Tab-separated table of N, CA and C in Angstrom:
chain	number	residue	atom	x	y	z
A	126	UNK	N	-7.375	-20.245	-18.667
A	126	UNK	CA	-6.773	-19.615	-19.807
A	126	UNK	C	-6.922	-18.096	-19.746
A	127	UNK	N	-8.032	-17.373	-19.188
A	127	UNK	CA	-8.325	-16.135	-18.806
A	127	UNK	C	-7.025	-15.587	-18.269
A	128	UNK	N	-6.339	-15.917	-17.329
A	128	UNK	CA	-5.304	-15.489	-16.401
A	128	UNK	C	-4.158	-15.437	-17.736
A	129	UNK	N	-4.432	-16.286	-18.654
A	129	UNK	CA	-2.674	-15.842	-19.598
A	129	UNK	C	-3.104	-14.830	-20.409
A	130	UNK	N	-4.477	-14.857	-20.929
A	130	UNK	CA	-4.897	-13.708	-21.596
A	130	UNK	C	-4.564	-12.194	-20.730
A	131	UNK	N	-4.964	-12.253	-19.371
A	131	UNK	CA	-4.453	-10.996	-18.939
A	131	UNK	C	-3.361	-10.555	-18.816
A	132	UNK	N	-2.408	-11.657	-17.945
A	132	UNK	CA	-0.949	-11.637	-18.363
A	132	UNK	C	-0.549	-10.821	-18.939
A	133	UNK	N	-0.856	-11.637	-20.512
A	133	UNK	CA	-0.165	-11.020	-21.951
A	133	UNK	C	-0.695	-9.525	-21.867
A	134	UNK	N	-1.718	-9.031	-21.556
A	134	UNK	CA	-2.490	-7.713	-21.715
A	134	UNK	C	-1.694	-6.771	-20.802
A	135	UNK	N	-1.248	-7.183	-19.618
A	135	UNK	CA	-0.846	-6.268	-18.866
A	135	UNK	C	0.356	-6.301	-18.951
A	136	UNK	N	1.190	-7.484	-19.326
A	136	UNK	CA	3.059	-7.535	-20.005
A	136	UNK	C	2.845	-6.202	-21.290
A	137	UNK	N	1.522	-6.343	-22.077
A	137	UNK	CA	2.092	-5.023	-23.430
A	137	UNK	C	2.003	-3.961	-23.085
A	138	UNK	N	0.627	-3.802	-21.770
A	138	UNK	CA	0.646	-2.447	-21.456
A	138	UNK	C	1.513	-1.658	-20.833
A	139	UNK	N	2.351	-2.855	-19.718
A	139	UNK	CA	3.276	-1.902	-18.837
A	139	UNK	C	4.809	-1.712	-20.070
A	140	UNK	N	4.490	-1.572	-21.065
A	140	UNK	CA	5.360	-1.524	-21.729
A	140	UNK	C	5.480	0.087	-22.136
A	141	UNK	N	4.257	0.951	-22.123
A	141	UNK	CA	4.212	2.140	-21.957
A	141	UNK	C	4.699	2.902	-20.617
A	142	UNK	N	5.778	3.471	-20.492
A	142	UNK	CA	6.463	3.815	-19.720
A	142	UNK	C	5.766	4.559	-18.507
A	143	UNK	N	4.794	5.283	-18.307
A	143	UNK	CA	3.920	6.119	-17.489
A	143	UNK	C	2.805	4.799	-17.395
A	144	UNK	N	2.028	4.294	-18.168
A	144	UNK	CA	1.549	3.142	-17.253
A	144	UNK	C	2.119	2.177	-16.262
A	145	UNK	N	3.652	2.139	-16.588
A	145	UNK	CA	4.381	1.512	-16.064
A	145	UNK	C	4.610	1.997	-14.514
A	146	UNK	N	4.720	3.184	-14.552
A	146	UNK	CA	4.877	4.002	-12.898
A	146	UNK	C	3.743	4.216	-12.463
A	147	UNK	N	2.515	4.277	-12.744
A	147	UNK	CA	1.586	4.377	-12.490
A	147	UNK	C	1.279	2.873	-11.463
A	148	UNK	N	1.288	2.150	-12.496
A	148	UNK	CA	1.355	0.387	-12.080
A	148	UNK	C	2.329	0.560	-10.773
A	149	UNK	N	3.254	0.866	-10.891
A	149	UNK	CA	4.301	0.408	-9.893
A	149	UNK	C	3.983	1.110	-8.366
A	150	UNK	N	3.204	2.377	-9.061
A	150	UNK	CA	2.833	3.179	-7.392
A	150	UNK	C	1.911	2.712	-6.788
A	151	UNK	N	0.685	2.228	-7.564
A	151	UNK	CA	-0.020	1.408	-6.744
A	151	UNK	C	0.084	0.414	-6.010
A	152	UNK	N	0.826	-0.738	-7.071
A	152	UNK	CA	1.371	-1.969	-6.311
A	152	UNK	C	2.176	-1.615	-4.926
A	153	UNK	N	3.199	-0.220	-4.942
A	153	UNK	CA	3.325	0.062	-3.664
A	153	UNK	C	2.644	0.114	-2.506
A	154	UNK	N	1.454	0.830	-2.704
A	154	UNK	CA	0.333	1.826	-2.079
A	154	UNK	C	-0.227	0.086	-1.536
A	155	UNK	N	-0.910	-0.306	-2.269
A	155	UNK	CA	-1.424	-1.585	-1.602
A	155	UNK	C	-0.548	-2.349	-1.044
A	156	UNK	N	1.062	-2.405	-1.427
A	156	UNK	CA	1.883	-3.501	-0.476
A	156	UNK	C	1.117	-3.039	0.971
A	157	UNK	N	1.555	-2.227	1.320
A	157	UNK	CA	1.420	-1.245	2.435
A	157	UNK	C	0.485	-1.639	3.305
A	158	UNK	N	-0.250	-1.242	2.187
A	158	UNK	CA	-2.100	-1.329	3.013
A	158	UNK	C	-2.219	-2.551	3.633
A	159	UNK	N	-1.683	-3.719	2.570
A	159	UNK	CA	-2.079	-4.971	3.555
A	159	UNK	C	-0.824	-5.348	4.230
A	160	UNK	N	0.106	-4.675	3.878
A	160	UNK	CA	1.473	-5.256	5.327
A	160	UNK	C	0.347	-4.728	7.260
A	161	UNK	N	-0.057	-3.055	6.540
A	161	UNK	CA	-0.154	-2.456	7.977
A	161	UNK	C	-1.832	-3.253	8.150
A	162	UNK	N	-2.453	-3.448	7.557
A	162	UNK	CA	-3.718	-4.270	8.055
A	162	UNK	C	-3.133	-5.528	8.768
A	163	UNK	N	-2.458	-6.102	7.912
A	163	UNK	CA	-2.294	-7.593	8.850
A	163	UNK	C	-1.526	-8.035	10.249
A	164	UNK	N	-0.782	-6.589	10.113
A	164	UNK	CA	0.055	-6.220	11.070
A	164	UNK	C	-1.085	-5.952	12.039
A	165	UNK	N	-1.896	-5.476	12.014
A	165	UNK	CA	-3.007	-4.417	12.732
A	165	UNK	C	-3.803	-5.578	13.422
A	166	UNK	N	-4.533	-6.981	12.604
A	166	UNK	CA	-5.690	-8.386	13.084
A	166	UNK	C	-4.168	-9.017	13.600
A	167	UNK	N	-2.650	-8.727	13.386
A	167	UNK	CA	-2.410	-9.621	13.960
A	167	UNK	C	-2.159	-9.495	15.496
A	168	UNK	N	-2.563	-8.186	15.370
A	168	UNK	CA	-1.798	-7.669	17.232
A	168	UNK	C	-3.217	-7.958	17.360
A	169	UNK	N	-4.169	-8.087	17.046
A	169	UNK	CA	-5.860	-7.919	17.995
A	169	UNK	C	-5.936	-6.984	18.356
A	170	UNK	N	-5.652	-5.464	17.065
A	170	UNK	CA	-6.380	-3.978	17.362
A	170	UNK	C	-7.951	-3.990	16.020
A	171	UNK	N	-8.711	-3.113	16.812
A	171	UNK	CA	-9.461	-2.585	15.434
A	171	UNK	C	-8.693	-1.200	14.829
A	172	UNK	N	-9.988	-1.021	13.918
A	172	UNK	CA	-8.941	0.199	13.253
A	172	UNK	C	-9.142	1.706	14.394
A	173	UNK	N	-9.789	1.520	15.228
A	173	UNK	CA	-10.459	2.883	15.774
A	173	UNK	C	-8.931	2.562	16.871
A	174	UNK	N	-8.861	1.421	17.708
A	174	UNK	CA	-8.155	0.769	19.032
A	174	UNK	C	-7.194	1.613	18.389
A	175	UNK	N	-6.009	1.411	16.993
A	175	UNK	CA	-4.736	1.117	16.170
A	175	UNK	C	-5.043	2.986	16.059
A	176	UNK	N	-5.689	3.698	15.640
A	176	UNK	CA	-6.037	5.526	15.561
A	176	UNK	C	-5.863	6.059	16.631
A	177	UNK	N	-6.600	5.636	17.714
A	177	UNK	CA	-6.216	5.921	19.211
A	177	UNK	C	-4.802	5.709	19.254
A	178	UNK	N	-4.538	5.113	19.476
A	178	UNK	CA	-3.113	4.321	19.918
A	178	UNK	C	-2.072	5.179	18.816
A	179	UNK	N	-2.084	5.734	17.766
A	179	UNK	CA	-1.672	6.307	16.502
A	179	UNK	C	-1.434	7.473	16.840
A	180	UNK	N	-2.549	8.031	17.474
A	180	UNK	CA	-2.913	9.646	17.274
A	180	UNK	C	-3.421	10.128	16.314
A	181	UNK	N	-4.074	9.080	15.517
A	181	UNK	CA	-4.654	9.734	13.957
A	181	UNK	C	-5.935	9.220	13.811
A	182	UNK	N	-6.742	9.746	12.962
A	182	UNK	CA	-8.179	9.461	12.986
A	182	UNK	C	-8.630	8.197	12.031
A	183	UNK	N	-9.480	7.467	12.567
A	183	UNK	CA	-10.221	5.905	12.132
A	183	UNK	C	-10.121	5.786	10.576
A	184	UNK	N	-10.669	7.243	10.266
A	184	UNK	CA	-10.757	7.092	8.513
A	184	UNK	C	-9.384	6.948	7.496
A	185	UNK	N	-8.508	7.682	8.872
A	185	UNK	CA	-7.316	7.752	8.195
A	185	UNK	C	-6.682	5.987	8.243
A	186	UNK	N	-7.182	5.432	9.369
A	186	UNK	CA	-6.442	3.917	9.096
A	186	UNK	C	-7.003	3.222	8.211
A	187	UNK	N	-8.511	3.784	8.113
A	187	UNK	CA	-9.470	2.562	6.899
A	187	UNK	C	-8.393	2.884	5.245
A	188	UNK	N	-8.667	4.294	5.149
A	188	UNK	CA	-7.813	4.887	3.885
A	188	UNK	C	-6.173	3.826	3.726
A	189	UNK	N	-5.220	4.107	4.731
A	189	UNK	CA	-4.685	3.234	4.541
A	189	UNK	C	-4.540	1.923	4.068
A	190	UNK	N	-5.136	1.392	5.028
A	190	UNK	CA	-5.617	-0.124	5.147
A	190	UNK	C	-5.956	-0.306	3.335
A	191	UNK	N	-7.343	0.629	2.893
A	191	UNK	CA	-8.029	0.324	1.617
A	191	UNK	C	-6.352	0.649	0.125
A	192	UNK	N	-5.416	1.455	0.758
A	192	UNK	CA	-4.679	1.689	-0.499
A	192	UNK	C	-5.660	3.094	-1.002
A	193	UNK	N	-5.898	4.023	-0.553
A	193	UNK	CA	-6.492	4.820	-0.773
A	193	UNK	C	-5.368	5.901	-1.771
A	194	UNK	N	-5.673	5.756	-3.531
A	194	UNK	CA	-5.001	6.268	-4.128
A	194	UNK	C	-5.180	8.094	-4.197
A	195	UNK	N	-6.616	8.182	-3.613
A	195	UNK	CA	-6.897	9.764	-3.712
A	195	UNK	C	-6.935	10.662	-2.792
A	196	UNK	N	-6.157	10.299	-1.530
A	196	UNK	CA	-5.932	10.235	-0.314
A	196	UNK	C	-4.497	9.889	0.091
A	197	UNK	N	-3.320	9.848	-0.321
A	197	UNK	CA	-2.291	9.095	0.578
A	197	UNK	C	-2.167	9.324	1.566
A	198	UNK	N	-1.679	8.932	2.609
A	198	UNK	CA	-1.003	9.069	3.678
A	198	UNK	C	0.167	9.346	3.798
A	199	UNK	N	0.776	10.578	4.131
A	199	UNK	CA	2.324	10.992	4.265
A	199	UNK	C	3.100	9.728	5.080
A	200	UNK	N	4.450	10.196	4.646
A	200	UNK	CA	4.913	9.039	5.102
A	200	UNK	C	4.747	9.172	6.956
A	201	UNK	N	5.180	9.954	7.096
A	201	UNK	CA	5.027	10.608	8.485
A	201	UNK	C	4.044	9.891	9.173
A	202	UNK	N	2.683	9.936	8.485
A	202	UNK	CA	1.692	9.223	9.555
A	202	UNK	C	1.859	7.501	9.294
A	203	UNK	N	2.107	6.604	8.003
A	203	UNK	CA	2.655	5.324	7.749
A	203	UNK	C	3.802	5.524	9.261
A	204	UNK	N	4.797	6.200	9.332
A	204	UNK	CA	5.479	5.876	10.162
A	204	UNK	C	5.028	5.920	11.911
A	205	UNK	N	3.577	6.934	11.921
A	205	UNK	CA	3.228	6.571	13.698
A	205	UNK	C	2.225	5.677	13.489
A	206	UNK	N	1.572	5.284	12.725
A	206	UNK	CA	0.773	4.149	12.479
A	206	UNK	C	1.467	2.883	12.749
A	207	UNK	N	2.988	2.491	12.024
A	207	UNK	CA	3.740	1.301	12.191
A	207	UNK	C	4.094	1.398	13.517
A	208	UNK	N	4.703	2.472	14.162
A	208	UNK	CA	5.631	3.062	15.750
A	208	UNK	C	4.263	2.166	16.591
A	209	UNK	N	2.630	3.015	16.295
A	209	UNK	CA	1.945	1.976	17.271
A	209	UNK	C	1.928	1.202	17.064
A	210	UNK	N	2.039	0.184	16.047
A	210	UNK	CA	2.153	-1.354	15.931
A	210	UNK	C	3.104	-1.795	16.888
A	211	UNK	N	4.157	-1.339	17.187
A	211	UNK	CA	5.308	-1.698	17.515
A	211	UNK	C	6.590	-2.029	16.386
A	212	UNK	N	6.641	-1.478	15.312
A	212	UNK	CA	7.276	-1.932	14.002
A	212	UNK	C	8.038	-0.510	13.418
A	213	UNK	N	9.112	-0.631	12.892
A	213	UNK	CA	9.294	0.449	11.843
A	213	UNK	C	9.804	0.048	10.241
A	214	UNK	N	9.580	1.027	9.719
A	214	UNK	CA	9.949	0.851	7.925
A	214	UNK	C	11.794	0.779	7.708
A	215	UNK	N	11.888	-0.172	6.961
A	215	UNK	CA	13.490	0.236	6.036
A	215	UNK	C	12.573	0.368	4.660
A	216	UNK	N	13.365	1.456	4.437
A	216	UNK	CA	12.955	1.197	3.092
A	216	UNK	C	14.034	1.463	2.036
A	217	UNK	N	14.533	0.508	1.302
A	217	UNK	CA	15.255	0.115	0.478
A	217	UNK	C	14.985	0.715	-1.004
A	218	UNK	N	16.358	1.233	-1.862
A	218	UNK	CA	15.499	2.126	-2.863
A	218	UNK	C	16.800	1.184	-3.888
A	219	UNK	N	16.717	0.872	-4.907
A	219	UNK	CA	17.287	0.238	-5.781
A	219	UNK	C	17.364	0.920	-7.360
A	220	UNK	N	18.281	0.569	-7.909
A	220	UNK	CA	17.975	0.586	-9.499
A	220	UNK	C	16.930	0.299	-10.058
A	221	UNK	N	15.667	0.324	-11.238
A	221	UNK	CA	15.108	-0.273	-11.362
A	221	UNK	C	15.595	-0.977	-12.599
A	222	UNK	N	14.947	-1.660	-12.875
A	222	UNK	CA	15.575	-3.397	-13.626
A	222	UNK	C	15.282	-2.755	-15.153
């Protein structure tokens, strides 16, 4: 029953328009983090192997990886981070609902 109680809590809150984008940037920020982590255990790199291979430094993949809101990562480095995966981004921009 806990889970409908929050529900309902977080359906009234995102009803405030700036919590609402707030909400929505994160949920981005973490899609991310765990698309490029799983992407990352699924090739069999660590995060140091995946930095090397990147050109960017370890902390910068943990930051990623964690959704690091006080820290982003330009898109620029998301994009040589995915390039060493072997992967690249579409990214699709829509109306919002």
């Amino acid at each position: 029953m806990k889970g409908k109680n929050f529900d309902k809590y977080l359906k009234s809150k995102l009803k405030d328009k700036e919590i609402s984008i707030h909400y929505e940037e994160i949920k981005m920020h973490l899609k991310i983090a765990k698309t490029i982590e799983d992407i990352r255990l699924k090739s069999g790199l660590t995060q140091a192997q995946l930095a090397k291979k990147a050109k960017v430094s370890q902390p910068m993949i943990a930051r990623l990886e964690k959704g690091d809101q006080d820290r982003v990562p330009t898109l620029s480095t998301i994009n040589k981070v995915l390039t060493a995966l072997g992967y690249e981004a579409d990214l699709t921009i829509r109306k919002a609902s």
